[in-house]
Structures are given as C-alpha cells and as structure tokens.
Amino acid sequence: IPRVTSELLQDANVDVVSYLSMLIAEAFAKEEDIQGLIGSGSPFVGVMNGTGMPTYVHAGGTGFECLSYPDLVKMTTQLYASATANAKFYFHRTMIGHIRSLITTAGAPILGATANEIAGYPLVSTEVIPGLGHTAFRTDATTYAIFGDLRKALAMGQRAGIEMKISDQATVGSDNLFEKDMVALRMIERVSFGVLLPS
C-alpha cells in the first residue's frame, strides 16, 4: 500500500498513480512466478516442489556450472512424448547466459550468443528460480531448471482481476492519511495455483 502526498499527485509531471500501478502489477507478476514455479506451500506449492515431478541430475559433476549440452538434451527425455509438444526450458537469465557460453572441445560455441532454443525447445528466462549467484551454485542439492509444458503442469486461477482503491481517510502504518494530506493506493489480486500433471 504505497502512500504519497496530495501535493505530489497535483504537482507531478507524470501520472504517479499509473506509475505506482505499474510497479505494483510487476510485483504481483513476480509473486505469481514465485508461487507457481518455486512455491513451497506458503501458500501454494509450485512446479519445482510438486510431488511426483520427474528429475534429472547432470552426469558431469555437481553444481549448476557442470550443466552440459548433453544434459540439456537428456532432460527432454524425462517427460512422456505426448507432454513435450509445447514444452520449454525455464532458467534464470544467468543460466541462459551460461548455456550460451558453452563450447565444444575444439573451442567453438555450441549455441549462438543469441540462441533462444535448445534441441528445438524454447528457452524462457525467469528471475525467480536459482541462477549462477545462488548459494548452491557448486552443489547438486538445488533444482535450478524446469523443462515441460506449464499449461499441463500448473493451473492458475484468478478471481475478478486486480482491484484498486485509493483512500485519503485511512491510517497506513503510522501515517494518518487525512491528517498528513496523503493518499494511499491499495491493490488486491486473488489467485490460486495447483500442480496438475507432474509426470
């Protein structure tokens, strides 16, 4: 619930409410990614923590840095063939950079610097799953990639869209809005997530 002064709303050269709405919508989108992809049950279980998800451990050693091109290809065999039609790879952007930097034993790039697919499957960047800076970067205890069709693996329900209210009469934190000539913007989104077909 961001708070701004009435003077700011009146004097600003930009539409402050639209700007705040955009920032809040981005925060909602990030939280949706967190809950849908890596949620651990507070309040929803995401794909990475869903019971029955097939897993693949790389063959060449532990840690994110040991991911190889053969590992990526073998990941695609962990799903039933009927489930791969719209499958994608989901990685943190730093891992996508790492994948693009992989080279052959002769020193040639395996993929182009702007490659957006591997073995015919698109690469999708997400900020919420672990990347190269993660504390488990050099261990094998952390899942850091998803391969599959999220439309078959995850359901998201949304009720009534995003609701926005503006108030100048409430107390938010320690700020009495009326007393301080402020307004507050409150946005609420009602969503739910469920893992559908983990296999």
PDB file of C-alpha atoms in Angstrom:
ATOM      1  CA  ILE A   1       0.000   0.000   0.000  1.00  0.00           C
ATOM      2  CA  PRO A   2       2.151   2.917  -1.191  1.00  0.00           C
ATOM      3  CA  ARG A   3       1.470   6.360   0.268  1.00  0.00           C
ATOM      4  CA  VAL A   4       2.041   9.692  -1.471  1.00  0.00           C
ATOM      5  CA  THR A   5       1.306  13.284  -0.617  1.00  0.00           C
ATOM      6  CA  SER A   6      -1.590  15.063  -2.274  1.00  0.00           C
ATOM      7  CA  GLU A   7       0.883  17.729  -3.417  1.00  0.00           C
ATOM      8  CA  LEU A   8       2.893  15.131  -5.312  1.00  0.00           C
ATOM      9  CA  LEU A   9      -0.224  13.953  -7.156  1.00  0.00           C
ATOM     10  CA  GLN A  10      -1.185  17.532  -8.016  1.00  0.00           C
ATOM     11  CA  ASP A  11       2.262  18.812  -8.997  1.00  0.00           C
ATOM     12  CA  ALA A  12       3.962  15.847 -10.669  1.00  0.00           C
ATOM     13  CA  ASN A  13       4.689  15.992 -14.395  1.00  0.00           C
ATOM     14  CA  VAL A  14       3.975  12.259 -14.673  1.00  0.00           C
ATOM     15  CA  ASP A  15       0.899  10.233 -13.753  1.00  0.00           C
ATOM     16  CA  VAL A  16       2.047   8.986 -10.349  1.00  0.00           C
ATOM     17  CA  VAL A  17      -0.930   6.659  -9.858  1.00  0.00           C
ATOM     18  CA  SER A  18      -0.278   4.959 -13.214  1.00  0.00           C
ATOM     19  CA  TYR A  19       3.415   4.631 -12.326  1.00  0.00           C
ATOM     20  CA  LEU A  20       2.629   3.089  -8.922  1.00  0.00           C
ATOM     21  CA  SER A  21       0.032   0.802 -10.535  1.00  0.00           C
ATOM     22  CA  MET A  22       2.666  -0.434 -12.975  1.00  0.00           C
ATOM     23  CA  LEU A  23       5.159  -1.150 -10.166  1.00  0.00           C
ATOM     24  CA  ILE A  24       2.542  -2.989  -8.125  1.00  0.00           C
ATOM     25  CA  ALA A  25       1.457  -5.049 -11.154  1.00  0.00           C
ATOM     26  CA  GLU A  26       5.111  -6.023 -11.697  1.00  0.00           C
ATOM     27  CA  ALA A  27       5.356  -7.061  -8.037  1.00  0.00           C
ATOM     28  CA  PHE A  28       2.211  -9.182  -8.436  1.00  0.00           C
ATOM     29  CA  ALA A  29       3.659 -10.840 -11.551  1.00  0.00           C
ATOM     30  CA  LYS A  30       6.884 -11.664  -9.712  1.00  0.00           C
ATOM     31  CA  GLU A  31       4.979 -13.160  -6.781  1.00  0.00           C
ATOM     32  CA  GLU A  32       2.895 -15.223  -9.219  1.00  0.00           C
ATOM     33  CA  ASP A  33       6.138 -16.584 -10.711  1.00  0.00           C
ATOM     34  CA  ILE A  34       7.459 -17.363  -7.229  1.00  0.00           C
ATOM     35  CA  GLN A  35       4.324 -19.227  -6.172  1.00  0.00           C
ATOM     36  CA  GLY A  36       3.783 -21.025  -9.500  1.00  0.00           C
ATOM     37  CA  LEU A  37       7.392 -22.058 -10.087  1.00  0.00           C
ATOM     38  CA  ILE A  38       9.122 -22.401  -6.711  1.00  0.00           C
ATOM     39  CA  GLY A  39       6.314 -22.142  -4.148  1.00  0.00           C
ATOM     40  CA  SER A  40       6.935 -24.346  -1.127  1.00  0.00           C
ATOM     41  CA  GLY A  41       3.435 -24.343   0.372  1.00  0.00           C
ATOM     42  CA  SER A  42       3.186 -20.822   1.784  1.00  0.00           C
ATOM     43  CA  PRO A  43       0.572 -20.517   0.463  1.00  0.00           C
ATOM     44  CA  PHE A  44       0.964 -22.589  -2.745  1.00  0.00           C
ATOM     45  CA  VAL A  45       3.166 -25.445  -3.960  1.00  0.00           C
ATOM     46  CA  GLY A  46       4.918 -24.626  -7.230  1.00  0.00           C
ATOM     47  CA  VAL A  47       6.137 -26.853 -10.024  1.00  0.00           C
ATOM     48  CA  MET A  48       9.646 -27.295  -8.593  1.00  0.00           C
ATOM     49  CA  ASN A  49       8.259 -28.596  -5.299  1.00  0.00           C
ATOM     50  CA  GLY A  50       5.347 -30.620  -6.650  1.00  0.00           C
ATOM     51  CA  THR A  51       5.163 -34.269  -5.620  1.00  0.00           C
ATOM     52  CA  GLY A  52       5.894 -36.672  -8.469  1.00  0.00           C
ATOM     53  CA  MET A  53       7.917 -34.313 -10.661  1.00  0.00           C
ATOM     54  CA  PRO A  54      10.460 -36.270 -12.730  1.00  0.00           C
ATOM     55  CA  THR A  55      14.023 -35.116 -12.108  1.00  0.00           C
ATOM     56  CA  TYR A  56      17.332 -35.268 -13.918  1.00  0.00           C
ATOM     57  CA  VAL A  57      20.791 -34.981 -12.334  1.00  0.00           C
ATOM     58  CA  HIS A  58      23.681 -33.987 -14.589  1.00  0.00           C
ATOM     59  CA  ALA A  59      26.193 -36.621 -15.457  1.00  0.00           C
ATOM     60  CA  GLY A  60      29.347 -34.494 -15.384  1.00  0.00           C
ATOM     61  CA  GLY A  61      29.542 -33.417 -11.741  1.00  0.00           C
ATOM     62  CA  THR A  62      27.793 -31.316  -9.160  1.00  0.00           C
ATOM     63  CA  GLY A  63      26.707 -27.723  -9.317  1.00  0.00           C
ATOM     64  CA  PHE A  64      24.999 -25.530 -11.870  1.00  0.00           C
ATOM     65  CA  GLU A  65      28.342 -24.912 -13.583  1.00  0.00           C
ATOM     66  CA  CYS A  66      28.557 -28.594 -14.602  1.00  0.00           C
ATOM     67  CA  LEU A  67      25.493 -28.384 -16.831  1.00  0.00           C
ATOM     68  CA  SER A  68      26.410 -29.583 -20.320  1.00  0.00           C
ATOM     69  CA  TYR A  69      24.688 -29.679 -23.679  1.00  0.00           C
ATOM     70  CA  PRO A  70      24.144 -33.476 -23.430  1.00  0.00           C
ATOM     71  CA  ASP A  71      22.455 -32.870 -20.064  1.00  0.00           C
ATOM     72  CA  LEU A  72      20.055 -30.432 -21.690  1.00  0.00           C
ATOM     73  CA  VAL A  73      19.172 -32.922 -24.426  1.00  0.00           C
ATOM     74  CA  LYS A  74      18.708 -35.736 -21.876  1.00  0.00           C
ATOM     75  CA  MET A  75      16.387 -33.515 -19.819  1.00  0.00           C
ATOM     76  CA  THR A  76      13.947 -33.588 -22.721  1.00  0.00           C
ATOM     77  CA  THR A  77      13.606 -37.385 -22.371  1.00  0.00           C
ATOM     78  CA  GLN A  78      12.285 -37.217 -18.804  1.00  0.00           C
ATOM     79  CA  LEU A  79       8.728 -36.459 -19.968  1.00  0.00           C
ATOM     80  CA  TYR A  80       6.257 -38.573 -21.897  1.00  0.00           C
ATOM     81  CA  ALA A  81       6.451 -37.780 -25.617  1.00  0.00           C
ATOM     82  CA  SER A  82       2.843 -36.556 -25.556  1.00  0.00           C
ATOM     83  CA  ALA A  83       3.796 -33.923 -22.966  1.00  0.00           C
ATOM     84  CA  THR A  84       6.598 -32.306 -24.971  1.00  0.00           C
ATOM     85  CA  ALA A  85       4.569 -30.674 -27.753  1.00  0.00           C
ATOM     86  CA  ASN A  86       4.611 -27.209 -26.114  1.00  0.00           C
ATOM     87  CA  ALA A  87       7.481 -27.801 -23.706  1.00  0.00           C
ATOM     88  CA  LYS A  88      10.049 -25.118 -22.892  1.00  0.00           C
ATOM     89  CA  PHE A  89      13.205 -24.784 -20.823  1.00  0.00           C
ATOM     90  CA  TYR A  90      12.882 -22.354 -17.882  1.00  0.00           C
ATOM     91  CA  PHE A  91      16.113 -20.949 -16.425  1.00  0.00           C
ATOM     92  CA  HIS A  92      17.315 -17.887 -14.577  1.00  0.00           C
ATOM     93  CA  ARG A  93      18.775 -15.399 -17.082  1.00  0.00           C
ATOM     94  CA  THR A  94      22.297 -16.030 -15.711  1.00  0.00           C
ATOM     95  CA  MET A  95      21.956 -19.722 -16.501  1.00  0.00           C
ATOM     96  CA  ILE A  96      20.798 -18.888 -20.024  1.00  0.00           C
ATOM     97  CA  GLY A  97      23.987 -16.845 -20.378  1.00  0.00           C
ATOM     98  CA  HIS A  98      25.978 -19.819 -19.080  1.00  0.00           C
ATOM     99  CA  ILE A  99      24.287 -22.139 -21.597  1.00  0.00           C
ATOM    100  CA  ARG A 100      25.046 -19.750 -24.444  1.00  0.00           C
ATOM    101  CA  SER A 101      28.698 -19.702 -23.354  1.00  0.00           C
ATOM    102  CA  LEU A 102      29.144 -23.499 -23.588  1.00  0.00           C
ATOM    103  CA  ILE A 103      31.851 -24.517 -26.079  1.00  0.00           C
ATOM    104  CA  THR A 104      32.937 -27.717 -27.773  1.00  0.00           C
ATOM    105  CA  THR A 105      36.267 -29.381 -27.001  1.00  0.00           C
ATOM    106  CA  ALA A 106      37.618 -27.515 -30.044  1.00  0.00           C
ATOM    107  CA  GLY A 107      36.586 -24.184 -28.508  1.00  0.00           C
ATOM    108  CA  ALA A 108      33.632 -23.435 -30.819  1.00  0.00           C
ATOM    109  CA  PRO A 109      30.338 -22.258 -29.336  1.00  0.00           C
ATOM    110  CA  ILE A 110      27.716 -24.993 -29.070  1.00  0.00           C
ATOM    111  CA  LEU A 111      24.948 -22.420 -29.432  1.00  0.00           C
ATOM    112  CA  GLY A 112      24.869 -18.930 -30.840  1.00  0.00           C
ATOM    113  CA  ALA A 113      25.205 -15.991 -28.448  1.00  0.00           C
ATOM    114  CA  THR A 114      21.551 -15.127 -29.009  1.00  0.00           C
ATOM    115  CA  ALA A 115      20.213 -18.695 -29.235  1.00  0.00           C
ATOM    116  CA  ASN A 116      16.667 -18.908 -27.912  1.00  0.00           C
ATOM    117  CA  GLU A 117      16.149 -22.645 -28.154  1.00  0.00           C
ATOM    118  CA  ILE A 118      17.871 -25.904 -27.314  1.00  0.00           C
ATOM    119  CA  ALA A 119      17.165 -29.168 -29.147  1.00  0.00           C
ATOM    120  CA  GLY A 120      14.131 -27.477 -30.705  1.00  0.00           C
ATOM    121  CA  TYR A 121      12.656 -26.262 -27.404  1.00  0.00           C
ATOM    122  CA  PRO A 122      12.453 -22.546 -26.472  1.00  0.00           C
ATOM    123  CA  LEU A 123      14.499 -21.016 -23.652  1.00  0.00           C
ATOM    124  CA  VAL A 124      12.453 -18.894 -21.238  1.00  0.00           C
ATOM    125  CA  SER A 125      14.065 -16.559 -18.731  1.00  0.00           C
ATOM    126  CA  THR A 126      12.659 -16.159 -15.230  1.00  0.00           C
ATOM    127  CA  GLU A 127      14.160 -14.207 -12.359  1.00  0.00           C
ATOM    128  CA  VAL A 128      12.747 -16.301  -9.516  1.00  0.00           C
ATOM    129  CA  ILE A 129      14.443 -19.676  -9.960  1.00  0.00           C
ATOM    130  CA  PRO A 130      18.062 -20.090  -8.810  1.00  0.00           C
ATOM    131  CA  GLY A 131      20.816 -18.744 -11.051  1.00  0.00           C
ATOM    132  CA  LEU A 132      24.605 -18.586 -11.092  1.00  0.00           C
ATOM    133  CA  GLY A 133      24.713 -16.383  -7.994  1.00  0.00           C
ATOM    134  CA  HIS A 134      22.757 -18.871  -5.879  1.00  0.00           C
ATOM    135  CA  THR A 135      24.407 -20.268  -2.760  1.00  0.00           C
ATOM    136  CA  ALA A 136      24.058 -23.820  -4.140  1.00  0.00           C
ATOM    137  CA  PHE A 137      25.842 -22.952  -7.398  1.00  0.00           C
ATOM    138  CA  ARG A 138      28.558 -25.552  -6.753  1.00  0.00           C
ATOM    139  CA  THR A 139      26.388 -28.271  -5.162  1.00  0.00           C
ATOM    140  CA  ASP A 140      23.795 -30.621  -6.565  1.00  0.00           C
ATOM    141  CA  ALA A 141      21.165 -30.148  -3.857  1.00  0.00           C
ATOM    142  CA  THR A 142      19.141 -27.442  -5.593  1.00  0.00           C
ATOM    143  CA  THR A 143      16.786 -27.654  -8.548  1.00  0.00           C
ATOM    144  CA  TYR A 144      17.516 -24.758 -10.886  1.00  0.00           C
ATOM    145  CA  ALA A 145      15.703 -25.565 -14.146  1.00  0.00           C
ATOM    146  CA  ILE A 146      12.307 -26.617 -15.399  1.00  0.00           C
ATOM    147  CA  PHE A 147      11.554 -28.405 -18.643  1.00  0.00           C
ATOM    148  CA  GLY A 148       7.974 -29.013 -19.678  1.00  0.00           C
ATOM    149  CA  ASP A 149       4.652 -27.593 -20.762  1.00  0.00           C
ATOM    150  CA  LEU A 150       3.489 -25.448 -17.848  1.00  0.00           C
ATOM    151  CA  ARG A 151      -0.030 -25.402 -19.273  1.00  0.00           C
ATOM    152  CA  LYS A 152      -0.224 -29.112 -18.431  1.00  0.00           C
ATOM    153  CA  ALA A 153       1.778 -28.952 -15.214  1.00  0.00           C
ATOM    154  CA  LEU A 154       0.333 -25.909 -13.444  1.00  0.00           C
ATOM    155  CA  ALA A 155      -3.086 -24.333 -13.029  1.00  0.00           C
ATOM    156  CA  MET A 156      -3.586 -20.711 -12.064  1.00  0.00           C
ATOM    157  CA  GLY A 157      -6.969 -19.389 -11.072  1.00  0.00           C
ATOM    158  CA  GLN A 158      -7.712 -15.680 -10.830  1.00  0.00           C
ATOM    159  CA  ARG A 159     -10.826 -14.144  -9.350  1.00  0.00           C
ATOM    160  CA  ALA A 160     -12.098 -10.776 -10.575  1.00  0.00           C
ATOM    161  CA  GLY A 161      -8.764  -9.362 -11.780  1.00  0.00           C
ATOM    162  CA  ILE A 162      -6.803  -6.727  -9.875  1.00  0.00           C
ATOM    163  CA  GLU A 163      -8.852  -4.448  -7.639  1.00  0.00           C
ATOM    164  CA  MET A 164      -7.564  -0.930  -6.956  1.00  0.00           C
ATOM    165  CA  LYS A 165      -8.761   1.548  -4.342  1.00  0.00           C
ATOM    166  CA  ILE A 166      -7.474   4.999  -3.421  1.00  0.00           C
ATOM    167  CA  SER A 167      -8.077   6.380   0.051  1.00  0.00           C
ATOM    168  CA  ASP A 168      -7.279   9.586   1.904  1.00  0.00           C
ATOM    169  CA  GLN A 169      -9.109   8.595   5.106  1.00  0.00           C
ATOM    170  CA  ALA A 170      -7.235   5.542   6.399  1.00  0.00           C
ATOM    171  CA  THR A 171      -4.242   5.055   8.652  1.00  0.00           C
ATOM    172  CA  VAL A 172      -1.452   3.157   6.886  1.00  0.00           C
ATOM    173  CA  GLY A 173       1.458   2.175   9.076  1.00  0.00           C
ATOM    174  CA  SER A 174       1.950   5.201  11.303  1.00  0.00           C
ATOM    175  CA  ASP A 175       0.552   7.652   8.736  1.00  0.00           C
ATOM    176  CA  ASN A 176      -2.913   9.103   9.263  1.00  0.00           C
ATOM    177  CA  LEU A 177      -3.638   9.985   5.651  1.00  0.00           C
ATOM    178  CA  PHE A 178      -6.223  12.654   6.401  1.00  0.00           C
ATOM    179  CA  GLU A 179      -4.010  14.344   8.991  1.00  0.00           C
ATOM    180  CA  LYS A 180      -0.936  14.345   6.722  1.00  0.00           C
ATOM    181  CA  ASP A 181      -2.793  15.239   3.495  1.00  0.00           C
ATOM    182  CA  MET A 182      -1.751  11.969   1.862  1.00  0.00           C
ATOM    183  CA  VAL A 183      -3.401   9.310  -0.230  1.00  0.00           C
ATOM    184  CA  ALA A 184      -2.742   5.574  -0.342  1.00  0.00           C
ATOM    185  CA  LEU A 185      -3.186   3.181  -3.220  1.00  0.00           C
ATOM    186  CA  ARG A 186      -4.260  -0.367  -2.378  1.00  0.00           C
ATOM    187  CA  MET A 187      -4.304  -3.169  -4.937  1.00  0.00           C
ATOM    188  CA  ILE A 188      -5.556  -6.682  -4.305  1.00  0.00           C
ATOM    189  CA  GLU A 189      -5.337  -9.750  -6.524  1.00  0.00           C
ATOM    190  CA  ARG A 190      -6.995 -13.063  -5.698  1.00  0.00           C
ATOM    191  CA  VAL A 191      -5.179 -16.026  -7.240  1.00  0.00           C
ATOM    192  CA  SER A 192      -4.636 -19.710  -6.641  1.00  0.00           C
ATOM    193  CA  PHE A 193      -2.137 -22.224  -8.006  1.00  0.00           C
ATOM    194  CA  GLY A 194      -2.157 -26.009  -8.235  1.00  0.00           C
ATOM    195  CA  VAL A 195       0.203 -28.578  -9.717  1.00  0.00           C
ATOM    196  CA  LEU A 196      -1.785 -30.607 -12.255  1.00  0.00           C
ATOM    197  CA  LEU A 197       0.147 -33.330 -14.083  1.00  0.00           C
ATOM    198  CA  PRO A 198       3.601 -33.582 -12.501  1.00  0.00           C
ATOM    199  CA  SER A 199       4.638 -36.583 -14.609  1.00  0.00           C
TER     200      SER A 199
END
